[in-house]
Coordinates of C-alpha atoms and ligand atoms in Angstrom, one line a residue:
Chain A
X1 CA 92.0 96.7 128.4
X2 CA 88.4 97.1 129.3
X3 CA 85.2 98.0 127.4
X4 CA 87.2 99.0 124.4
X5 CA 85.2 100.1 121.4
X6 CA 86.8 101.0 118.0
X7 CA 85.0 101.8 114.8
X8 CA 86.0 102.3 111.2
X9 CA 83.4 104.4 109.8
X10 CA 80.2 102.6 110.5
X11 CA 81.9 99.2 110.9
X12 CA 82.6 98.2 114.5
X13 CA 86.0 96.6 114.6
X14 CA 86.1 96.1 118.5
X15 CA 82.8 95.8 120.4
X16 CA 83.3 96.4 124.1
X17 CA 86.3 94.2 124.3
X18 CA 87.8 93.1 127.6
X19 CA 91.2 91.5 127.9
X20 CA 93.7 91.1 130.6
X21 CA 97.2 89.6 130.1
X22 CA 99.2 88.5 133.3
X23 CA 102.9 88.6 133.6
X24 CA 104.7 85.4 132.3
X25 CA 101.8 84.1 130.2
X26 CA 101.5 83.2 126.6
X27 CA 98.1 84.2 125.6
X28 CA 96.9 82.9 122.3
X29 CA 94.4 85.1 120.5
X30 CA 92.4 83.1 118.0
X31 CA 90.0 84.5 115.4
X32 CA 89.0 84.2 111.8
X33 CA 89.9 86.9 109.2
X34 CA 88.4 90.3 110.0
X35 CA 87.7 89.2 113.7
X36 CA 89.5 92.3 114.9
X37 CA 92.7 90.8 116.2
X38 CA 95.0 93.3 114.5
X39 CA 92.8 96.2 115.6
X40 CA 92.9 94.9 119.2
X41 CA 96.6 94.9 119.0
X42 CA 96.7 98.4 117.4
X43 CA 94.5 99.8 120.2
X44 CA 96.4 98.3 123.1
X45 CA 99.6 99.6 121.8
X46 CA 98.3 103.0 121.2
X47 CA 98.7 102.9 117.4
X48 CA 95.2 103.9 116.8
X49 CA 93.0 105.8 119.1
X50 CA 89.9 104.2 120.7
X51 CA 86.3 105.6 121.1
X52 CA 85.6 104.1 124.5
X53 CA 87.1 102.1 127.2
X54 CA 90.3 102.0 129.0
X55 CA 93.7 100.7 128.3
X56 CA 96.1 99.8 131.1
X57 CA 99.7 99.1 130.3
X58 CA 102.2 97.9 132.9
X59 CA 99.9 99.2 135.5
X60 CA 99.4 102.6 134.1
X61 CA 96.0 103.6 132.8
X62 CA 96.0 107.4 132.7
X63 CA 98.7 107.8 130.2
X64 CA 99.7 104.3 129.2
X65 CA 101.8 105.1 126.2
X66 CA 104.7 106.8 127.8
X67 CA 108.1 106.3 126.3
X68 CA 109.1 104.2 129.4
X69 CA 106.2 101.9 128.7
X70 CA 106.9 101.8 124.9
X71 CA 110.4 100.6 125.8
X72 CA 108.9 97.6 127.4
X73 CA 106.8 96.8 124.5
X74 CA 107.7 94.7 121.4
X75 CA 105.5 94.2 118.4
X76 CA 105.8 91.7 115.6
X77 CA 103.7 93.2 112.9
X78 CA 101.4 91.1 110.7
X79 CA 102.9 92.6 107.6
X80 CA 106.6 92.4 107.2
X81 CA 107.9 95.8 108.2
X82 CA 111.6 95.8 107.5
X83 CA 113.8 97.9 105.3
X84 CA 114.6 96.2 102.0
X85 CA 117.7 98.4 101.3
X86 CA 119.3 97.4 104.6
X87 CA 120.9 94.1 105.5
X88 CA 119.4 91.9 108.2
X89 CA 122.0 93.2 110.7
X90 CA 121.5 96.8 109.7
X91 CA 117.7 96.4 110.2
X92 CA 118.3 95.1 113.6
X93 CA 120.8 97.9 114.4
X94 CA 118.2 100.4 113.3
X95 CA 115.4 99.0 115.5
X96 CA 117.8 98.6 118.4
X97 CA 118.9 102.1 118.0
X98 CA 115.4 103.4 117.9
X99 CA 114.9 101.8 121.3
X100 CA 117.9 103.7 122.6
X101 CA 120.6 100.8 122.6
X102 CA 124.0 102.0 121.8
X103 CA 127.6 100.7 121.3
X104 CA 128.7 97.3 122.5
X105 CA 125.4 96.5 124.0
X106 CA 123.6 97.2 120.8
X107 CA 126.1 95.0 119.0
X108 CA 125.5 92.1 121.4
X109 CA 121.8 92.3 121.3
X110 CA 121.8 92.4 117.5
X111 CA 124.0 89.3 117.3
X112 CA 121.8 87.6 119.9
X113 CA 118.6 88.4 118.0
X114 CA 120.1 87.2 114.8
X115 CA 121.2 83.9 116.4
X116 CA 117.8 83.6 118.1
X117 CA 115.9 83.5 114.9
X118 CA 118.6 81.4 113.1
X119 CA 119.7 84.2 110.7
X120 CA 123.3 84.6 111.9
X121 CA 124.7 83.4 108.6
X122 CA 122.6 85.8 106.7
X123 CA 123.5 88.9 108.7
X124 CA 124.9 90.7 105.8
X125 CA 122.2 89.9 103.3
X126 CA 119.3 92.1 102.3
X127 CA 115.8 90.8 103.0
X128 CA 114.9 90.9 99.3
X129 CA 117.1 87.8 98.9
X130 CA 115.3 86.1 101.8
X131 CA 112.6 83.3 101.6
X132 CA 109.2 84.2 103.1
X133 CA 110.1 82.3 106.3
X134 CA 113.4 84.1 106.7
X135 CA 111.8 87.5 106.2
X136 CA 109.2 86.6 108.9
X137 CA 112.0 85.7 111.3
X138 CA 113.8 88.8 110.6
X139 CA 110.6 90.6 111.2
X140 CA 110.4 88.9 114.6
X141 CA 114.0 89.6 115.5
X142 CA 113.4 93.4 114.9
X143 CA 111.0 93.3 117.9
X144 CA 113.5 91.5 120.3
X145 CA 116.6 93.5 120.5
X146 CA 115.4 95.7 123.2
X147 CA 114.1 92.6 125.2
X148 CA 110.5 93.7 125.6
X149 CA 108.6 92.6 128.7
X150 CA 105.4 92.2 126.7
X151 CA 105.8 90.9 123.2
X152 CA 102.9 91.0 120.8
X153 CA 103.0 88.9 117.8
X154 CA 100.4 89.3 115.0
X155 CA 100.3 86.2 113.0
X156 CA 103.9 85.6 112.9
X157 CA 103.7 82.3 111.1
X158 CA 101.5 83.2 108.2
X159 CA 102.5 81.7 104.9
X160 CA 105.7 80.1 105.8
X161 CA 107.4 76.6 105.6
X162 CA 106.9 74.1 108.5
X163 CA 110.6 74.4 109.4
X164 CA 110.5 78.1 109.9
X165 CA 107.2 77.7 111.8
X166 CA 108.7 75.2 114.2
X167 CA 111.7 77.4 114.7
X168 CA 109.4 80.3 115.6
X169 CA 107.2 78.3 118.0
X170 CA 110.3 77.0 119.8
X171 CA 111.6 80.6 119.9
X172 CA 108.4 81.8 121.6
X173 CA 108.5 79.1 124.1
X174 CA 112.1 80.1 124.8
X175 CA 111.2 83.7 125.2
X176 CA 108.5 82.9 127.8
X177 CA 111.1 80.8 129.7
X178 CA 113.2 83.9 129.8
X179 CA 110.4 85.8 131.5
X180 CA 108.7 87.5 128.5
X181 CA 105.0 87.8 128.4
X182 CA 103.5 87.1 125.0
X183 CA 100.3 87.8 123.2
X184 CA 100.2 85.5 120.2
X185 CA 97.8 85.9 117.5
X186 CA 97.0 83.2 114.9
X187 CA 94.7 81.3 112.7
X188 CA 96.3 78.1 113.6
X189 CA 94.8 76.0 116.3
X190 CA 97.7 73.6 116.6
X191 CA 100.0 76.5 117.4
X192 CA 97.9 77.8 120.2
X193 CA 97.5 74.2 121.5
X194 CA 101.2 73.8 121.5
X195 CA 102.3 77.0 123.1
X196 CA 99.6 79.0 124.8
X197 CA 99.0 79.0 128.5
X198 CA 95.6 80.6 127.9
X199 CA 93.5 81.1 124.8
X200 CA 91.0 83.8 123.9
X201 CA 88.7 83.5 121.0
X202 CA 87.4 86.4 119.2
X203 CA 85.0 87.0 116.4
X204 CA 83.3 90.0 114.8
X205 CA 85.0 92.4 117.2
X206 CA 83.8 90.5 120.3
X207 CA 85.5 88.3 122.8
X208 CA 83.7 85.0 122.7
X209 CA 85.4 82.8 125.1
X210 CA 88.6 82.5 127.2
X211 CA 90.4 79.9 129.2
X212 CA 93.0 77.3 129.1
X213 CA 93.0 74.9 126.1
X214 CA 91.8 72.1 128.4
X215 CA 89.0 74.3 129.9
X216 CA 87.7 75.2 126.4
X217 CA 87.7 71.7 125.3
X218 CA 85.9 70.6 128.5
X219 CA 83.3 73.2 127.8
X220 CA 82.2 71.3 124.8
X221 CA 83.0 67.9 126.2
X222 CA 79.4 66.9 125.7
X223 CA 79.9 67.0 122.0
X224 CA 81.4 64.6 119.5
X225 CA 82.6 64.8 115.9
X226 CA 81.4 62.3 113.4
X227 CA 83.3 61.9 110.1
X228 CA 81.5 60.0 107.3
X229 CA 83.3 59.3 104.0
X230 CA 80.8 59.1 101.2
X231 CA 80.7 58.3 97.5
X232 CA 79.2 61.6 96.3
X233 CA 79.1 64.6 98.6
X234 CA 76.9 66.5 96.2
X235 CA 74.0 64.2 97.0
X236 CA 74.2 64.9 100.7
X237 CA 71.0 66.1 102.4
X238 CA 72.9 68.8 104.2
X239 CA 69.8 70.8 105.4
X240 CA 68.1 67.7 106.8
X241 CA 71.2 66.8 108.6
X242 CA 71.4 70.3 110.1
X243 CA 67.8 70.0 111.2
X244 CA 68.4 66.9 113.4
X245 CA 68.0 67.8 117.1
X246 CA 71.4 68.1 118.7
X247 CA 73.4 68.7 115.6
X248 CA 75.5 71.9 115.8
X249 CA 77.5 71.9 112.7
X250 CA 77.7 70.2 109.4
X251 CA 80.8 70.6 107.2
X252 CA 81.6 69.1 103.9
X253 CA 85.2 68.8 102.7
X254 CA 86.4 66.6 99.8
X255 CA 84.7 63.2 100.1
X256 CA 84.0 63.6 103.8
X257 CA 81.2 65.2 105.8
X258 CA 81.8 66.2 109.3
X259 CA 79.0 66.6 111.8
X260 CA 79.3 67.9 115.3
X261 CA 76.6 66.8 117.5
X262 CA 75.7 66.4 121.2
X263 CA 77.3 63.3 122.6
X264 CA 75.2 60.3 123.6
X265 CA 72.1 61.5 121.7
X266 CA 72.0 58.6 119.5
X267 CA 72.6 60.9 116.6
X268 CA 75.4 58.8 115.1
X269 CA 72.8 56.2 114.0
X270 CA 70.3 58.7 112.9
X271 CA 72.9 60.6 110.8
X272 CA 74.2 57.4 109.2
X273 CA 70.9 56.1 108.2
X274 CA 69.9 59.5 106.7
X275 CA 73.1 59.7 104.8
X276 CA 72.8 56.1 103.4
X277 CA 69.5 57.0 101.9
X278 CA 71.1 59.6 99.5
X279 CA 74.6 58.1 98.8
X280 CA 77.0 55.3 99.5
X281 CA 78.8 55.4 102.8
X282 CA 82.5 54.4 102.6
X283 CA 83.5 54.7 106.2
X284 CA 82.6 56.4 109.5
X285 CA 84.6 57.5 112.5
X286 CA 83.8 59.4 115.7
X287 CA 86.0 61.6 117.6
X288 CA 86.2 63.6 120.8
X289 CA 86.4 67.4 120.3
X290 CA 89.5 69.5 120.0
X291 CA 90.2 73.2 120.1
X292 CA 89.1 73.4 116.4
X293 CA 85.7 72.2 117.3
X294 CA 85.5 74.7 120.2
X295 CA 86.0 77.4 117.6
X296 CA 83.6 75.8 115.1
X297 CA 80.9 75.6 117.8
X298 CA 81.4 79.0 119.2
X299 CA 81.6 81.0 115.9
X300 CA 80.1 78.7 113.4
X301 CA 83.2 79.3 111.4
X302 CA 86.2 77.4 110.3
X303 CA 89.4 79.1 111.4
X304 CA 91.3 78.7 108.3
X305 CA 90.6 79.1 104.6
X306 CA 89.0 82.5 105.2
X307 CA 86.4 81.1 107.6
X308 CA 83.6 79.7 105.4
X309 CA 80.1 80.4 106.9
X310 CA 78.4 77.4 108.4
Chain B
X1 CA 119.9 110.2 116.0
X2 CA 119.6 106.6 114.8
X3 CA 116.9 107.5 112.2
X4 CA 119.1 110.2 110.9
X5 CA 122.1 107.9 110.3
X6 CA 120.0 105.2 108.7
X7 CA 118.4 107.7 106.3
X8 CA 121.9 108.3 104.9
X9 CA 122.5 104.6 104.7
X10 CA 119.4 103.9 102.9
X11 CA 119.7 106.9 100.5
X12 CA 123.2 105.9 99.3
X13 CA 122.7 102.2 99.3
X14 CA 120.8 102.2 96.1
X15 CA 123.3 102.5 93.2
X16 CA 120.9 104.4 91.0
X17 CA 120.4 106.9 93.7
X18 CA 124.1 107.2 94.3
X19 CA 124.8 108.0 90.7
X20 CA 121.7 110.3 90.6
X21 CA 122.8 112.2 93.6
X22 CA 126.5 112.7 92.8
X23 CA 126.8 112.7 89.0
X24 CA 124.2 115.2 88.1
X25 CA 125.7 118.2 90.1
X26 CA 128.9 117.4 88.5
X27 CA 127.4 117.4 84.9
X28 CA 125.7 120.7 85.6
X29 CA 129.1 122.4 86.4
X30 CA 130.3 121.9 82.9
X31 CA 127.3 123.1 81.0
X32 CA 127.8 126.2 78.8
X33 CA 126.7 129.7 79.2
X34 CA 123.6 130.7 77.1
X35 CA 123.4 133.9 75.2
X36 CA 121.6 136.2 76.2
X37 CA 119.5 133.9 78.4
X38 CA 119.8 132.3 81.1
X39 CA 121.9 134.7 83.0
X40 CA 123.9 132.0 84.7
X41 CA 125.2 128.9 82.7
X42 CA 122.5 126.4 81.7
X43 CA 123.5 123.9 84.3
X44 CA 122.7 126.4 87.1
X45 CA 119.2 126.7 85.7
X46 CA 118.7 123.0 85.2
X47 CA 119.9 122.3 88.7
X48 CA 116.6 124.0 89.9
X49 CA 114.6 121.4 88.1
X50 CA 116.8 118.7 89.2
X51 CA 116.5 119.6 92.9
X52 CA 112.8 119.0 92.6
X53 CA 113.5 115.5 91.5
X54 CA 116.0 114.9 94.2
X55 CA 113.5 116.1 96.7
X56 CA 110.7 113.7 95.6
X57 CA 113.2 110.8 95.3
X58 CA 114.3 111.3 98.9
X59 CA 110.9 112.0 100.2
X60 CA 109.6 108.8 98.7
X61 CA 111.5 106.9 101.4
X62 CA 109.1 108.4 103.9
X63 CA 106.2 107.4 101.6
X64 CA 107.6 103.9 101.4
X65 CA 107.8 103.7 105.1
X66 CA 104.1 104.8 105.4
X67 CA 102.9 102.3 103.0
X68 CA 105.0 99.3 104.3
X69 CA 103.8 99.9 107.8
X70 CA 107.2 100.9 109.1
X71 CA 105.9 104.3 110.3
X72 CA 103.1 102.4 112.2
X73 CA 105.6 100.0 113.7
X74 CA 107.7 103.0 114.8
X75 CA 104.7 104.7 116.3
X76 CA 104.9 102.3 119.2
X77 CA 108.5 102.6 119.7
X78 CA 109.9 105.3 122.0
X79 CA 110.2 107.8 119.1
X80 CA 107.8 110.6 118.3
X81 CA 106.5 111.1 114.8
X82 CA 108.1 114.7 114.9
X83 CA 111.4 113.2 115.7
X84 CA 111.1 110.6 112.9
X85 CA 110.2 113.3 110.4
X86 CA 112.7 115.9 111.4
X87 CA 115.6 113.4 111.4
X88 CA 114.6 112.4 107.8
X89 CA 114.3 116.0 106.6
X90 CA 117.5 117.0 108.3
X91 CA 119.4 114.2 106.5
X92 CA 117.8 115.0 103.2
X93 CA 118.7 118.7 103.6
X94 CA 122.3 117.8 104.3
X95 CA 122.5 115.6 101.2
X96 CA 121.0 118.4 99.1
X97 CA 123.2 121.0 100.5
X98 CA 126.2 118.9 99.7
X99 CA 125.0 118.8 96.1
X100 CA 124.5 122.6 96.2
X101 CA 128.1 123.1 97.5
X102 CA 129.6 120.8 94.8
X103 CA 127.7 122.7 92.1
X104 CA 128.6 126.1 93.2
X105 CA 132.2 125.8 94.3
X106 CA 132.9 123.2 91.6
X107 CA 131.8 125.9 89.2
X108 CA 134.0 128.4 90.9
X109 CA 137.0 126.1 90.5
X110 CA 136.1 125.4 86.9
X111 CA 135.8 129.1 86.2
X112 CA 132.1 129.6 85.6
X113 CA 131.1 133.2 85.9
X114 CA 128.9 132.9 89.1
X115 CA 129.4 136.5 90.2
X116 CA 128.5 136.0 93.8
X117 CA 128.9 132.2 94.5
X118 CA 128.2 132.4 98.2
X119 CA 124.8 134.1 97.7
X120 CA 124.1 131.7 95.0
X121 CA 124.6 128.9 97.5
X122 CA 122.2 130.6 99.9
X123 CA 119.6 130.9 97.2
X124 CA 119.9 127.3 96.3
X125 CA 119.5 126.3 99.9
X126 CA 116.5 128.4 100.4
X127 CA 115.1 126.9 97.2
X128 CA 115.9 123.3 98.4
X129 CA 114.0 123.9 101.6
X130 CA 111.0 124.8 99.5
X131 CA 111.5 121.8 97.1
X132 CA 111.7 119.4 99.9
X133 CA 108.6 120.8 101.7
X134 CA 106.7 120.5 98.5
X135 CA 107.9 117.0 97.9
X136 CA 106.9 116.1 101.5
X137 CA 103.4 117.5 101.0
X138 CA 103.1 115.9 97.5
X139 CA 103.7 112.3 98.8
X140 CA 100.9 112.6 101.3
X141 CA 98.5 112.8 98.3
X142 CA 99.4 109.4 97.0
X143 CA 99.3 105.8 98.2
X144 CA 101.7 104.6 95.6
X145 CA 105.3 105.5 95.1
X146 CA 105.4 105.3 91.2
X147 CA 102.1 107.2 90.8
X148 CA 103.6 109.9 93.1
X149 CA 106.8 110.1 91.1
X150 CA 105.2 110.2 87.8
X151 CA 102.7 112.8 88.9
X152 CA 105.4 114.8 90.3
X153 CA 107.2 114.7 86.9
X154 CA 104.3 116.4 85.2
X155 CA 104.1 118.8 88.1
X156 CA 107.9 119.6 87.7
X157 CA 107.5 120.1 84.0
X158 CA 104.7 122.5 84.5
X159 CA 106.4 124.4 87.3
X160 CA 109.6 124.6 85.2
X161 CA 108.0 125.9 82.1
X162 CA 105.6 128.3 83.9
X163 CA 108.1 129.4 86.5
X164 CA 110.5 130.7 83.9
X165 CA 113.3 128.2 84.2
X166 CA 113.0 126.7 80.7
X167 CA 111.6 129.8 79.0
X168 CA 112.3 133.3 80.4
X169 CA 109.3 134.9 82.0
X170 CA 109.9 138.1 80.0
X171 CA 108.7 136.1 76.9
X172 CA 105.4 135.2 78.6
X173 CA 102.2 137.0 77.9
X174 CA 101.2 139.4 80.7
X175 CA 98.7 137.1 82.4
X176 CA 101.0 134.1 82.3
X177 CA 103.8 136.1 83.8
X178 CA 101.6 137.0 86.7
X179 CA 100.8 133.3 87.4
X180 CA 104.5 132.5 87.2
X181 CA 104.9 134.4 90.5
X182 CA 103.1 131.4 92.2
X183 CA 105.9 128.9 91.5
X184 CA 109.0 128.6 93.5
X185 CA 111.0 128.1 90.3
X186 CA 110.1 131.7 89.4
X187 CA 111.8 132.9 92.6
X188 CA 114.8 130.8 91.9
X189 CA 115.1 132.5 88.5
X190 CA 114.5 135.9 90.1
X191 CA 117.2 135.3 92.7
X192 CA 119.6 134.4 89.9
X193 CA 118.8 137.5 88.0
X194 CA 119.6 139.4 91.2
X195 CA 122.9 137.7 91.6
X196 CA 123.9 138.9 88.2
X197 CA 122.4 142.3 88.0
X198 CA 120.9 143.2 91.4
X199 CA 122.5 145.6 94.0
X200 CA 119.9 146.1 96.8
X201 CA 120.5 143.3 99.3
X202 CA 116.9 143.7 100.5
X203 CA 115.6 142.4 97.1
X204 CA 117.7 139.3 97.4
X205 CA 116.4 138.7 100.9
X206 CA 112.9 139.1 99.8
X207 CA 113.4 136.3 97.3
X208 CA 114.7 134.1 100.0
X209 CA 111.9 134.9 102.3
X210 CA 109.4 133.9 99.7
X211 CA 111.1 130.6 99.4
X212 CA 111.1 130.1 103.1
X213 CA 107.4 130.8 103.2
X214 CA 106.8 128.1 100.6
X215 CA 109.0 125.8 102.8
X216 CA 107.0 126.6 105.9
X217 CA 103.5 126.3 104.3
X218 CA 104.2 123.0 102.6
X219 CA 106.2 121.6 105.6
X220 CA 103.1 122.1 107.8
X221 CA 100.9 120.5 105.2
X222 CA 103.3 117.6 104.6
X223 CA 103.9 116.9 108.3
X224 CA 100.3 117.2 109.7
X225 CA 98.6 115.2 107.0
X226 CA 99.3 111.7 108.4
X227 CA 97.9 108.8 106.5
X228 CA 95.1 106.9 108.2
Ligands
ATP401 N1 92.2 101.0 108.7 C1 91.0 100.4 108.6 N2 90.0 101.1 108.0 C2 88.7 100.5 107.9 N3 88.4 99.3 108.3 C3 89.4 98.6 108.9 C4 90.7 99.1 109.1 N4 91.4 98.1 109.7 C5 90.6 97.1 110.0 N5 89.3 97.4 109.5 C6 88.1 96.5 109.6 O1 88.1 96.1 111.0 C7 87.8 94.7 111.0 C8 88.8 94.0 111.9 O2 90.0 94.0 111.1 P1 91.4 93.3 111.7 O3 92.4 93.7 110.7 O4 91.5 93.8 113.1 O5 91.0 91.8 111.7 P2 92.1 90.6 112.0 O6 91.4 89.7 113.0 O7 93.4 91.1 112.3 O8 92.0 89.8 110.6 P3 93.1 89.0 109.8 O9 93.1 87.7 110.4 O10 92.7 89.1 108.4 O11 94.5 89.8 110.0 C9 87.6 94.2 109.6 O12 86.3 94.2 109.3 C10 88.3 95.2 108.8 O13 87.8 95.4 107.6
MG402 MG1 95.2 90.8 111.5

């Protein structure tokens, strides 16, 4: 997609967004709440119309949403969109049928999808009896029976247990090995770090940065993260800390203050002595940056917990 | 026709629905004849009100699909919205037609004086089309299934009373009788009156055409007003 703009009333949900996805990749799309991730997906699948820009799907840009192209597309929605009255198996039969699968082929694909997400034993149970993680897995399976070439997953691991999450991440990797191209949207850095071949970061309707995980971390290699455990965080001189030259971000959580600063600027000592003036220091630790810091530096926001302002 | 098949499955999966859809027409068959009104046994009158409920109950599956995001999800599948909608409506129509057949021919077997059962069946089917279309248009007004249903209850009550299904229109004051013409229930009652007393087939046809017009208008409203 290129130069895509999407507004809701006066609010700009996508602001001249460019994104290319190549065959065989897992692209991790990262962004805080309201960044426009879901909107991006909805525009690139033709679910909602766009104001400007072009969308090219499987090489077609004039009329990208033909039935032939739609058959190659799979979407795991952010909300769980399965039928509560139907069993897991029936849900899959339904979606398979909508994609034109019939007879024994459909039967096979349904079994395959059930096994793939680890729900084979629950084939004849209705989703209302499922745990959150099982529902998520069923929601994923519904997008798989027709073996899409491009699979789009909108926060498939939100609010689920670690076991289900691992299962899902494993599945995504397996799908890629089988030749599926995947766009994977999430709030969770670890997930992207684990599976994505490439990452794009988005905030407030704009693409902020893209590249491999390593490239992104390299781009802020000149930064370091300083954790200081203190006796009383309420006494911290946060504003003074922020005003130190080279300090990019200050974050307080629990008994710990985390400062991101230019590496080698001697700031560690400066920060430490400043903090000591106000409260007792219990411990200090410095770290090289990870993807989380890339995000923090670029957007000034924490990815999780609703993305608190810096 | 996957959608079509699964509409049946969903509609009959719910036990309340199943009882609601099969038991009521059966009960209607055995209701007694009123004297001097209504012209057909009570059950055949009441069935008109009931059909409105069945319509909203069935149409609410479409509403649930819209709210839950299923419709959006299907919008990226190789399935047009028109196809989605028409397969639903076709399935619903078949379910309702089955109920009409049960009511009319069950009545014939039981010995109810239905005069012209086949034309009565036609009348019910025309009326069902209108009821289904109204329900379809109705659900586009609400974002909440319960709200839509309870709103519809009051609407049905109003339409039933004012349309001459619960009280004969002939007992209405002049101005109210004129308003009654606006409701599909009025035309159902008119049609039934014809079945008992009428002889010009053209008059009966007219009643049906009015009901088809209802169906057409509300079908257009209901299918073009997409949410979001
Ligand atoms: N249907 C809509 N009507 C009006 N505004 C909308 C609509 N959908 C999204 N928005 C707005 O567009 C912006 C982007 O929303 P979007 O859902 O794409 O974000 P997101 O990155 O998917 O967030 P989340 O992580 O919470 O899912 C938000 O400000 C949101 O309020
Ligand atoms: Mg979203």
